[in-house]
Amino acid sequence: MQTTMMDIFLYKAHLRSVGFSVRRSTKIRDNNDLLYEFYFRCSKEGQTKGKMKIVGEQNSVEIPILGKTDERKRKEREKNETRTRCKAHIRFTKNAKGRFAVLTHELEHNHEMVITVQRHHLRSERQISAPMGELIESMIESGIKPMDAYNYISNEAGGEECVGHTKRDHLNYVSRVKMSMVEGGDMQNVLDTLQERADQDPSFFYRLKFGEENNVVSYFWRDSQMLEDFKAYGDVLIFNTTYRKNKYGLICALFVGINNHWRTTMFGCAFITDEKTDTFVRLLSIFKKSMCGIEPKSIFTNQDLAMSNAIPELSS
């Protein structure tokens, strides 16, 4: 049987109507590095690495927690089984005429299908098309909040199941767009401003962190007045972060204190992309260095676990 793009389209329509997701699996190439065989497999093919709790398992085993257990690992054990060694697949291979044909097609699954109202969450059903991406980007540039944009698109499409992507896909796409904006002209303006301040103020201090693609992912700065204020009023430090209020989705981390007039005074400021312990450890280390190694006697912060774990590293 000869296969065309229409055959693949029909197979995707089949999985959508039945209620399962697929992933492109094995690709086999010839000696000239030309593709001559590939598979679409059910997303539940194979087995999950490690031991996880299986929903519906009758003879489940409770693992006692002795002492202090890593929270992340404990959550991993509670995840549902996502692989069931399902054998359903479709296999395409190149025939003697140089065209792809369906070689095998396994229809039987060993797991329950996704119900109709949840099928728009299937990974193989989620995609942000080029026109949709352009619409989202135009809404970002207009200052529309990400969730307001998603709700508008959802209403216009006739419901979330008709959008073609989920809220998470939407927010991830917005984050990538905003980071690309930061990597462009706006970040260059920030760098120029920091360098200009450093030229004008000999005690001005700033540090940048670059990502894997050589893009700026976070930065910290403080001026000479902040240094003097910290020397005078830095016994108590208030370290906190704000929500992603700016249009780039960055997190503002503030180092503040109280002066002799009982007014808030700033000791330093940073913009970061995440709130992980490693990020806070690095940020506190930079803050300490910027303050000539002086440490505050007391630090007040919120109940964020990552931040709390990072604070003891300040004295190490």
mmCIF file of C-alpha atoms in Angstrom:
data_model
loop_
_atom_site.group_PDB
_atom_site.id
_atom_site.type_symbol
_atom_site.label_atom_id
_atom_site.label_comp_id
_atom_site.label_asym_id
_atom_site.label_seq_id
_atom_site.Cartn_x
_atom_site.Cartn_y
_atom_site.Cartn_z
ATOM 1 C CA MET A 1 0.000 0.000 0.000
ATOM 2 C CA GLN A 2 1.505 3.326 -1.061
ATOM 3 C CA THR A 3 1.552 6.042 1.576
ATOM 4 C CA THR A 4 1.240 9.795 1.180
ATOM 5 C CA MET A 5 0.805 12.733 3.531
ATOM 6 C CA MET A 6 -2.913 11.969 3.335
ATOM 7 C CA ASP A 7 -2.275 8.513 4.854
ATOM 8 C CA ILE A 8 -0.450 10.067 7.800
ATOM 9 C CA PHE A 9 -3.226 12.628 8.152
ATOM 10 C CA LEU A 10 -5.818 9.841 8.233
ATOM 11 C CA TYR A 11 -3.786 7.943 10.861
ATOM 12 C CA LYS A 12 -3.679 11.030 13.055
ATOM 13 C CA ALA A 13 -7.438 11.404 12.594
ATOM 14 C CA HIS A 14 -7.752 7.757 13.691
ATOM 15 C CA LEU A 15 -5.803 8.247 16.914
ATOM 16 C CA ARG A 16 -7.766 11.407 17.639
ATOM 17 C CA SER A 17 -11.089 9.613 17.266
ATOM 18 C CA VAL A 18 -9.980 6.560 19.288
ATOM 19 C CA GLY A 19 -8.297 8.533 22.080
ATOM 20 C CA PHE A 20 -4.572 7.841 22.263
ATOM 21 C CA SER A 21 -1.385 9.734 21.567
ATOM 22 C CA VAL A 22 1.619 8.742 19.454
ATOM 23 C CA ARG A 23 5.274 9.624 19.242
ATOM 24 C CA ARG A 24 7.628 9.187 16.354
ATOM 25 C CA SER A 25 9.957 6.353 17.282
ATOM 26 C CA THR A 26 12.673 4.407 15.471
ATOM 27 C CA LYS A 27 14.170 5.938 12.334
ATOM 28 C CA ILE A 28 16.372 3.765 10.126
ATOM 29 C CA ARG A 29 18.607 5.279 7.473
ATOM 30 C CA ASP A 30 20.546 3.686 4.643
ATOM 31 C CA ASN A 31 24.261 3.981 3.845
ATOM 32 C CA ASN A 32 23.597 7.352 2.188
ATOM 33 C CA ASP A 33 21.952 8.645 5.375
ATOM 34 C CA LEU A 34 18.550 8.663 3.674
ATOM 35 C CA LEU A 35 15.508 7.694 5.700
ATOM 36 C CA TYR A 36 13.941 4.436 4.561
ATOM 37 C CA GLU A 37 11.945 3.248 7.603
ATOM 38 C CA PHE A 38 10.193 4.873 10.568
ATOM 39 C CA TYR A 39 7.502 4.157 13.161
ATOM 40 C CA PHE A 40 4.678 5.960 14.903
ATOM 41 C CA ARG A 41 4.232 4.234 18.277
ATOM 42 C CA CYS A 42 1.640 4.625 20.991
ATOM 43 C CA SER A 43 2.905 7.046 23.621
ATOM 44 C CA LYS A 44 2.485 4.314 26.257
ATOM 45 C CA GLU A 45 4.950 1.985 24.527
ATOM 46 C CA GLY A 46 7.887 0.909 26.705
ATOM 47 C CA GLN A 47 8.113 1.176 30.478
ATOM 48 C CA THR A 48 8.790 3.992 32.913
ATOM 49 C CA LYS A 49 12.252 4.195 34.422
ATOM 50 C CA GLY A 50 12.374 3.633 38.156
ATOM 51 C CA LYS A 51 9.629 2.419 40.460
ATOM 52 C CA MET A 52 6.364 4.285 40.456
ATOM 53 C CA LYS A 53 2.933 3.827 41.875
ATOM 54 C CA ILE A 54 0.467 2.337 39.370
ATOM 55 C CA VAL A 55 -3.105 3.616 39.581
ATOM 56 C CA GLY A 56 -5.540 0.815 40.221
ATOM 57 C CA GLU A 57 -2.870 -1.630 41.349
ATOM 58 C CA GLN A 58 -4.481 -4.036 43.816
ATOM 59 C CA ASN A 59 -1.311 -5.220 45.557
ATOM 60 C CA SER A 60 0.334 -1.851 46.024
ATOM 61 C CA VAL A 61 3.245 -1.614 48.429
ATOM 62 C CA GLU A 62 3.630 1.280 50.859
ATOM 63 C CA ILE A 63 7.240 2.353 51.263
ATOM 64 C CA PRO A 64 7.895 3.697 54.771
ATOM 65 C CA ILE A 65 9.637 7.044 55.015
ATOM 66 C CA LEU A 66 12.524 6.904 57.447
ATOM 67 C CA GLY A 67 14.010 10.167 58.567
ATOM 68 C CA LYS A 68 14.343 13.101 56.228
ATOM 69 C CA THR A 69 13.352 12.274 52.671
ATOM 70 C CA ASP A 70 13.947 14.415 49.626
ATOM 71 C CA GLU A 71 10.631 16.045 48.721
ATOM 72 C CA ARG A 72 11.219 15.898 44.971
ATOM 73 C CA LYS A 73 11.954 12.148 45.038
ATOM 74 C CA ARG A 74 8.879 11.504 47.168
ATOM 75 C CA LYS A 75 6.704 13.273 44.609
ATOM 76 C CA GLU A 76 8.238 11.237 41.805
ATOM 77 C CA ARG A 77 7.196 7.989 43.487
ATOM 78 C CA GLU A 78 3.605 9.218 43.587
ATOM 79 C CA LYS A 79 3.369 9.781 39.830
ATOM 80 C CA ASN A 80 1.044 7.639 37.790
ATOM 81 C CA GLU A 81 2.432 5.029 35.433
ATOM 82 C CA THR A 82 2.704 6.560 31.958
ATOM 83 C CA ARG A 83 4.125 3.593 30.043
ATOM 84 C CA THR A 84 2.314 0.263 29.804
ATOM 85 C CA ARG A 85 4.418 -1.557 27.174
ATOM 86 C CA CYS A 86 1.686 -0.976 24.628
ATOM 87 C CA LYS A 87 2.532 -2.550 21.240
ATOM 88 C CA ALA A 88 0.208 -0.433 19.085
ATOM 89 C CA HIS A 89 2.105 1.191 16.214
ATOM 90 C CA ILE A 90 2.244 1.852 12.523
ATOM 91 C CA ARG A 91 5.405 1.165 10.526
ATOM 92 C CA PHE A 92 6.380 2.798 7.240
ATOM 93 C CA THR A 93 9.142 1.531 4.981
ATOM 94 C CA LYS A 94 10.462 2.522 1.559
ATOM 95 C CA ASN A 95 9.631 0.053 -1.211
ATOM 96 C CA ALA A 96 11.476 -0.811 -4.428
ATOM 97 C CA LYS A 97 9.933 2.193 -6.185
ATOM 98 C CA GLY A 98 11.400 4.551 -3.590
ATOM 99 C CA ARG A 99 8.056 5.398 -2.019
ATOM 100 C CA PHE A 100 6.973 4.768 1.559
ATOM 101 C CA ALA A 101 4.374 2.100 2.244
ATOM 102 C CA VAL A 102 2.703 0.810 5.413
ATOM 103 C CA LEU A 103 4.487 -2.409 6.389
ATOM 104 C CA THR A 104 2.792 -3.236 9.715
ATOM 105 C CA HIS A 105 -0.083 -1.737 11.681
ATOM 106 C CA GLU A 106 -0.894 -2.952 15.206
ATOM 107 C CA LEU A 107 -4.326 -1.706 16.311
ATOM 108 C CA GLU A 108 -4.713 -3.331 19.737
ATOM 109 C CA HIS A 109 -3.868 -1.327 22.892
ATOM 110 C CA ASN A 110 -3.352 -2.660 26.427
ATOM 111 C CA HIS A 111 -4.640 0.427 28.232
ATOM 112 C CA GLU A 112 -7.755 2.553 28.457
ATOM 113 C CA MET A 113 -8.351 5.261 25.879
ATOM 114 C CA VAL A 114 -8.621 8.940 26.775
ATOM 115 C CA ILE A 115 -12.209 10.144 27.039
ATOM 116 C CA THR A 116 -13.477 12.581 24.414
ATOM 117 C CA VAL A 117 -13.542 15.715 26.595
ATOM 118 C CA GLN A 118 -9.850 15.256 27.476
ATOM 119 C CA ARG A 119 -8.424 14.330 24.078
ATOM 120 C CA HIS A 120 -7.296 17.865 23.343
ATOM 121 C CA HIS A 121 -4.670 17.340 26.091
ATOM 122 C CA LEU A 122 -2.959 14.528 24.146
ATOM 123 C CA ARG A 123 0.583 15.530 23.241
ATOM 124 C CA SER A 124 0.263 14.599 19.573
ATOM 125 C CA GLU A 125 -2.857 16.784 19.367
ATOM 126 C CA ARG A 126 -1.172 19.889 20.743
ATOM 127 C CA GLN A 127 0.581 22.270 18.397
ATOM 128 C CA ILE A 128 0.878 26.026 18.104
ATOM 129 C CA SER A 129 0.667 26.757 14.396
ATOM 130 C CA ALA A 130 2.481 29.647 12.733
ATOM 131 C CA PRO A 131 -0.689 31.802 12.422
ATOM 132 C CA MET A 132 -1.574 31.088 16.056
ATOM 133 C CA GLY A 133 1.972 31.987 17.116
ATOM 134 C CA GLU A 134 1.739 35.287 15.262
ATOM 135 C CA LEU A 135 -1.572 36.035 16.982
ATOM 136 C CA ILE A 136 -0.130 35.287 20.433
ATOM 137 C CA GLU A 137 2.951 37.422 19.754
ATOM 138 C CA SER A 138 0.826 40.357 18.597
ATOM 139 C CA MET A 139 -1.245 40.116 21.781
ATOM 140 C CA ILE A 140 1.936 40.075 23.889
ATOM 141 C CA GLU A 141 3.244 43.177 22.123
ATOM 142 C CA SER A 142 -0.104 44.879 22.804
ATOM 143 C CA GLY A 143 0.360 44.302 26.535
ATOM 144 C CA ILE A 144 -2.388 41.692 26.935
ATOM 145 C CA LYS A 145 -1.769 39.310 29.829
ATOM 146 C CA PRO A 146 -1.020 35.693 28.811
ATOM 147 C CA MET A 147 -4.096 34.174 30.471
ATOM 148 C CA ASP A 148 -6.358 36.922 29.114
ATOM 149 C CA ALA A 149 -4.982 36.144 25.663
ATOM 150 C CA TYR A 150 -5.592 32.410 26.121
ATOM 151 C CA ASN A 151 -9.137 32.975 27.369
ATOM 152 C CA TYR A 152 -9.887 35.200 24.379
ATOM 153 C CA ILE A 153 -8.497 32.625 21.923
ATOM 154 C CA SER A 154 -10.450 29.875 23.696
ATOM 155 C CA ASN A 155 -13.719 31.805 23.495
ATOM 156 C CA GLU A 156 -13.196 32.605 19.829
ATOM 157 C CA ALA A 157 -12.388 28.955 19.038
ATOM 158 C CA GLY A 158 -15.457 27.644 20.855
ATOM 159 C CA GLY A 159 -13.772 26.199 23.943
ATOM 160 C CA GLU A 160 -10.390 24.967 25.173
ATOM 161 C CA GLU A 161 -10.798 21.677 23.330
ATOM 162 C CA CYS A 162 -10.881 23.590 20.028
ATOM 163 C CA VAL A 163 -7.799 25.777 20.591
ATOM 164 C CA GLY A 164 -5.214 23.193 19.537
ATOM 165 C CA HIS A 165 -2.938 23.689 22.539
ATOM 166 C CA THR A 166 -3.259 23.780 26.328
ATOM 167 C CA LYS A 167 -2.770 26.591 28.824
ATOM 168 C CA ARG A 168 0.665 25.221 29.673
ATOM 169 C CA ASP A 169 1.658 25.195 25.993
ATOM 170 C CA HIS A 170 0.420 28.773 25.726
ATOM 171 C CA LEU A 171 2.363 29.987 28.770
ATOM 172 C CA ASN A 172 5.525 28.161 27.660
ATOM 173 C CA TYR A 173 5.269 29.772 24.235
ATOM 174 C CA VAL A 174 4.814 33.210 25.807
ATOM 175 C CA SER A 175 7.881 32.621 28.003
ATOM 176 C CA ARG A 176 10.005 31.688 24.984
ATOM 177 C CA VAL A 177 8.853 34.781 23.113
ATOM 178 C CA LYS A 178 9.600 37.037 26.069
ATOM 179 C CA MET A 179 13.034 35.511 26.553
ATOM 180 C CA SER A 180 13.804 36.121 22.877
ATOM 181 C CA MET A 181 12.763 39.741 23.439
ATOM 182 C CA VAL A 182 15.151 39.943 26.396
ATOM 183 C CA GLU A 183 17.936 38.472 24.267
ATOM 184 C CA GLY A 184 17.412 41.179 21.662
ATOM 185 C CA GLY A 185 17.551 44.970 21.727
ATOM 186 C CA ASP A 186 15.989 45.433 25.160
ATOM 187 C CA MET A 187 18.732 43.452 26.907
ATOM 188 C CA GLN A 188 21.353 45.414 25.008
ATOM 189 C CA ASN A 189 19.812 48.585 26.424
ATOM 190 C CA VAL A 190 20.072 47.104 29.920
ATOM 191 C CA LEU A 191 23.740 46.228 29.389
ATOM 192 C CA ASP A 192 24.486 49.697 28.037
ATOM 193 C CA THR A 193 22.785 51.283 31.065
ATOM 194 C CA LEU A 194 24.699 49.113 33.540
ATOM 195 C CA GLN A 195 28.006 49.925 31.887
ATOM 196 C CA GLU A 196 27.157 53.623 31.783
ATOM 197 C CA ARG A 197 26.381 53.589 35.518
ATOM 198 C CA ALA A 198 29.665 51.768 36.170
ATOM 199 C CA ASP A 199 31.551 54.466 34.244
ATOM 200 C CA GLN A 200 29.890 57.216 36.291
ATOM 201 C CA ASP A 201 30.088 55.506 39.698
ATOM 202 C CA PRO A 202 33.428 53.805 40.577
ATOM 203 C CA SER A 203 31.697 51.734 43.300
ATOM 204 C CA PHE A 204 28.878 50.578 41.050
ATOM 205 C CA PHE A 205 28.655 46.754 41.012
ATOM 206 C CA TYR A 206 26.839 44.434 38.614
ATOM 207 C CA ARG A 207 27.010 40.821 37.513
ATOM 208 C CA LEU A 208 25.424 38.919 34.639
ATOM 209 C CA LYS A 209 24.669 35.223 34.180
ATOM 210 C CA PHE A 210 24.685 33.741 30.705
ATOM 211 C CA GLY A 211 22.703 30.686 29.596
ATOM 212 C CA GLU A 212 23.744 27.785 27.412
ATOM 213 C CA GLU A 213 23.007 29.769 24.258
ATOM 214 C CA ASN A 214 25.158 32.674 25.478
ATOM 215 C CA ASN A 215 22.077 34.725 26.362
ATOM 216 C CA VAL A 216 21.651 36.711 29.590
ATOM 217 C CA VAL A 217 19.328 34.832 31.950
ATOM 218 C CA SER A 218 19.795 36.944 35.098
ATOM 219 C CA TYR A 219 21.587 40.015 36.393
ATOM 220 C CA PHE A 220 22.267 41.804 39.695
ATOM 221 C CA TRP A 221 23.273 45.385 40.460
ATOM 222 C CA ARG A 222 23.834 47.826 43.321
ATOM 223 C CA ASP A 223 25.258 51.360 43.405
ATOM 224 C CA SER A 224 27.552 53.138 45.862
ATOM 225 C CA GLN A 225 24.668 54.573 47.904
ATOM 226 C CA MET A 226 23.261 51.085 48.435
ATOM 227 C CA LEU A 227 26.665 49.953 49.696
ATOM 228 C CA GLU A 228 26.850 52.803 52.196
ATOM 229 C CA ASP A 229 23.275 52.154 53.338
ATOM 230 C CA PHE A 230 24.052 48.484 53.871
ATOM 231 C CA LYS A 231 27.134 49.309 55.942
ATOM 232 C CA ALA A 232 24.971 51.537 58.134
ATOM 233 C CA TYR A 233 21.666 49.620 58.257
ATOM 234 C CA GLY A 234 22.501 46.135 56.990
ATOM 235 C CA ASP A 235 22.175 44.277 60.288
ATOM 236 C CA VAL A 236 18.716 43.239 59.128
ATOM 237 C CA LEU A 237 18.162 42.181 55.521
ATOM 238 C CA ILE A 238 14.798 41.553 53.897
ATOM 239 C CA PHE A 239 15.178 39.255 50.899
ATOM 240 C CA ASN A 240 12.118 38.596 48.788
ATOM 241 C CA THR A 241 10.934 38.110 45.229
ATOM 242 C CA THR A 242 8.019 39.536 43.318
ATOM 243 C CA TYR A 243 5.727 37.704 40.928
ATOM 244 C CA ARG A 244 6.463 37.929 37.195
ATOM 245 C CA LYS A 245 4.866 41.358 36.855
ATOM 246 C CA ASN A 246 7.055 42.682 34.014
ATOM 247 C CA LYS A 247 6.341 41.987 30.366
ATOM 248 C CA TYR A 248 9.364 39.662 30.075
ATOM 249 C CA GLY A 249 8.129 37.260 32.753
ATOM 250 C CA LEU A 250 11.281 37.768 34.848
ATOM 251 C CA ILE A 251 11.290 37.573 38.647
ATOM 252 C CA CYS A 252 12.506 40.635 40.540
ATOM 253 C CA ALA A 253 14.570 39.744 43.625
ATOM 254 C CA LEU A 254 14.931 42.602 46.091
ATOM 255 C CA PHE A 255 17.440 43.142 48.907
ATOM 256 C CA VAL A 256 16.032 45.793 51.230
ATOM 257 C CA GLY A 257 16.361 47.039 54.812
ATOM 258 C CA ILE A 258 15.074 49.714 57.210
ATOM 259 C CA ASN A 259 16.992 52.947 57.821
ATOM 260 C CA ASN A 260 17.065 55.125 60.938
ATOM 261 C CA HIS A 261 13.862 56.897 59.803
ATOM 262 C CA TRP A 262 12.014 53.558 59.660
ATOM 263 C CA ARG A 263 11.797 53.788 55.903
ATOM 264 C CA THR A 264 12.602 51.103 53.376
ATOM 265 C CA THR A 265 16.036 51.364 51.794
ATOM 266 C CA MET A 266 17.266 49.232 48.925
ATOM 267 C CA PHE A 267 20.560 47.340 49.134
ATOM 268 C CA GLY A 268 20.462 45.596 45.753
ATOM 269 C CA CYS A 269 18.252 44.333 42.966
ATOM 270 C CA ALA A 270 18.271 41.347 40.609
ATOM 271 C CA PHE A 271 16.186 39.839 37.855
ATOM 272 C CA ILE A 272 16.136 36.051 37.625
ATOM 273 C CA THR A 273 14.313 33.461 35.521
ATOM 274 C CA ASP A 274 13.500 30.874 38.208
ATOM 275 C CA GLU A 275 13.284 30.399 41.966
ATOM 276 C CA LYS A 276 15.474 27.342 42.422
ATOM 277 C CA THR A 277 17.821 26.857 45.364
ATOM 278 C CA ASP A 278 20.932 27.008 43.141
ATOM 279 C CA THR A 279 19.767 30.335 41.723
ATOM 280 C CA PHE A 280 19.292 31.824 45.189
ATOM 281 C CA VAL A 281 22.635 30.456 46.416
ATOM 282 C CA ARG A 282 24.437 32.117 43.523
ATOM 283 C CA LEU A 283 22.476 35.357 43.998
ATOM 284 C CA LEU A 284 23.234 35.558 47.736
ATOM 285 C CA SER A 285 26.899 34.868 47.037
ATOM 286 C CA ILE A 286 27.008 37.740 44.556
ATOM 287 C CA PHE A 287 25.219 40.024 47.026
ATOM 288 C CA LYS A 288 27.758 39.193 49.745
ATOM 289 C CA LYS A 289 30.629 39.880 47.353
ATOM 290 C CA SER A 290 29.090 43.197 46.319
ATOM 291 C CA MET A 291 28.961 44.200 50.011
ATOM 292 C CA CYS A 292 32.702 43.563 50.508
ATOM 293 C CA GLY A 293 32.020 40.300 52.334
ATOM 294 C CA ILE A 294 29.821 41.862 55.015
ATOM 295 C CA GLU A 295 26.995 39.585 56.166
ATOM 296 C CA PRO A 296 23.698 40.688 57.743
ATOM 297 C CA LYS A 297 22.965 39.487 61.285
ATOM 298 C CA SER A 298 19.360 38.607 60.463
ATOM 299 C CA ILE A 299 17.562 37.775 57.218
ATOM 300 C CA PHE A 300 13.807 37.979 56.840
ATOM 301 C CA THR A 301 12.122 36.284 53.890
ATOM 302 C CA ASN A 302 8.920 34.493 52.946
ATOM 303 C CA GLN A 303 8.280 30.796 53.440
ATOM 304 C CA ASP A 304 9.722 29.774 50.067
ATOM 305 C CA LEU A 305 11.575 26.467 50.592
ATOM 306 C CA ALA A 306 14.247 27.077 47.927
ATOM 307 C CA MET A 307 15.045 30.485 49.393
ATOM 308 C CA SER A 308 15.180 29.105 52.933
ATOM 309 C CA ASN A 309 17.592 26.366 51.840
ATOM 310 C CA ALA A 310 19.859 28.903 50.143
ATOM 311 C CA ILE A 311 20.203 31.336 53.065
ATOM 312 C CA PRO A 312 22.487 29.098 55.221
ATOM 313 C CA GLU A 313 24.927 28.991 52.283
ATOM 314 C CA LEU A 314 25.546 32.718 52.744
ATOM 315 C CA SER A 315 27.799 32.031 55.740
ATOM 316 C CA SER A 316 29.646 29.096 54.156
#
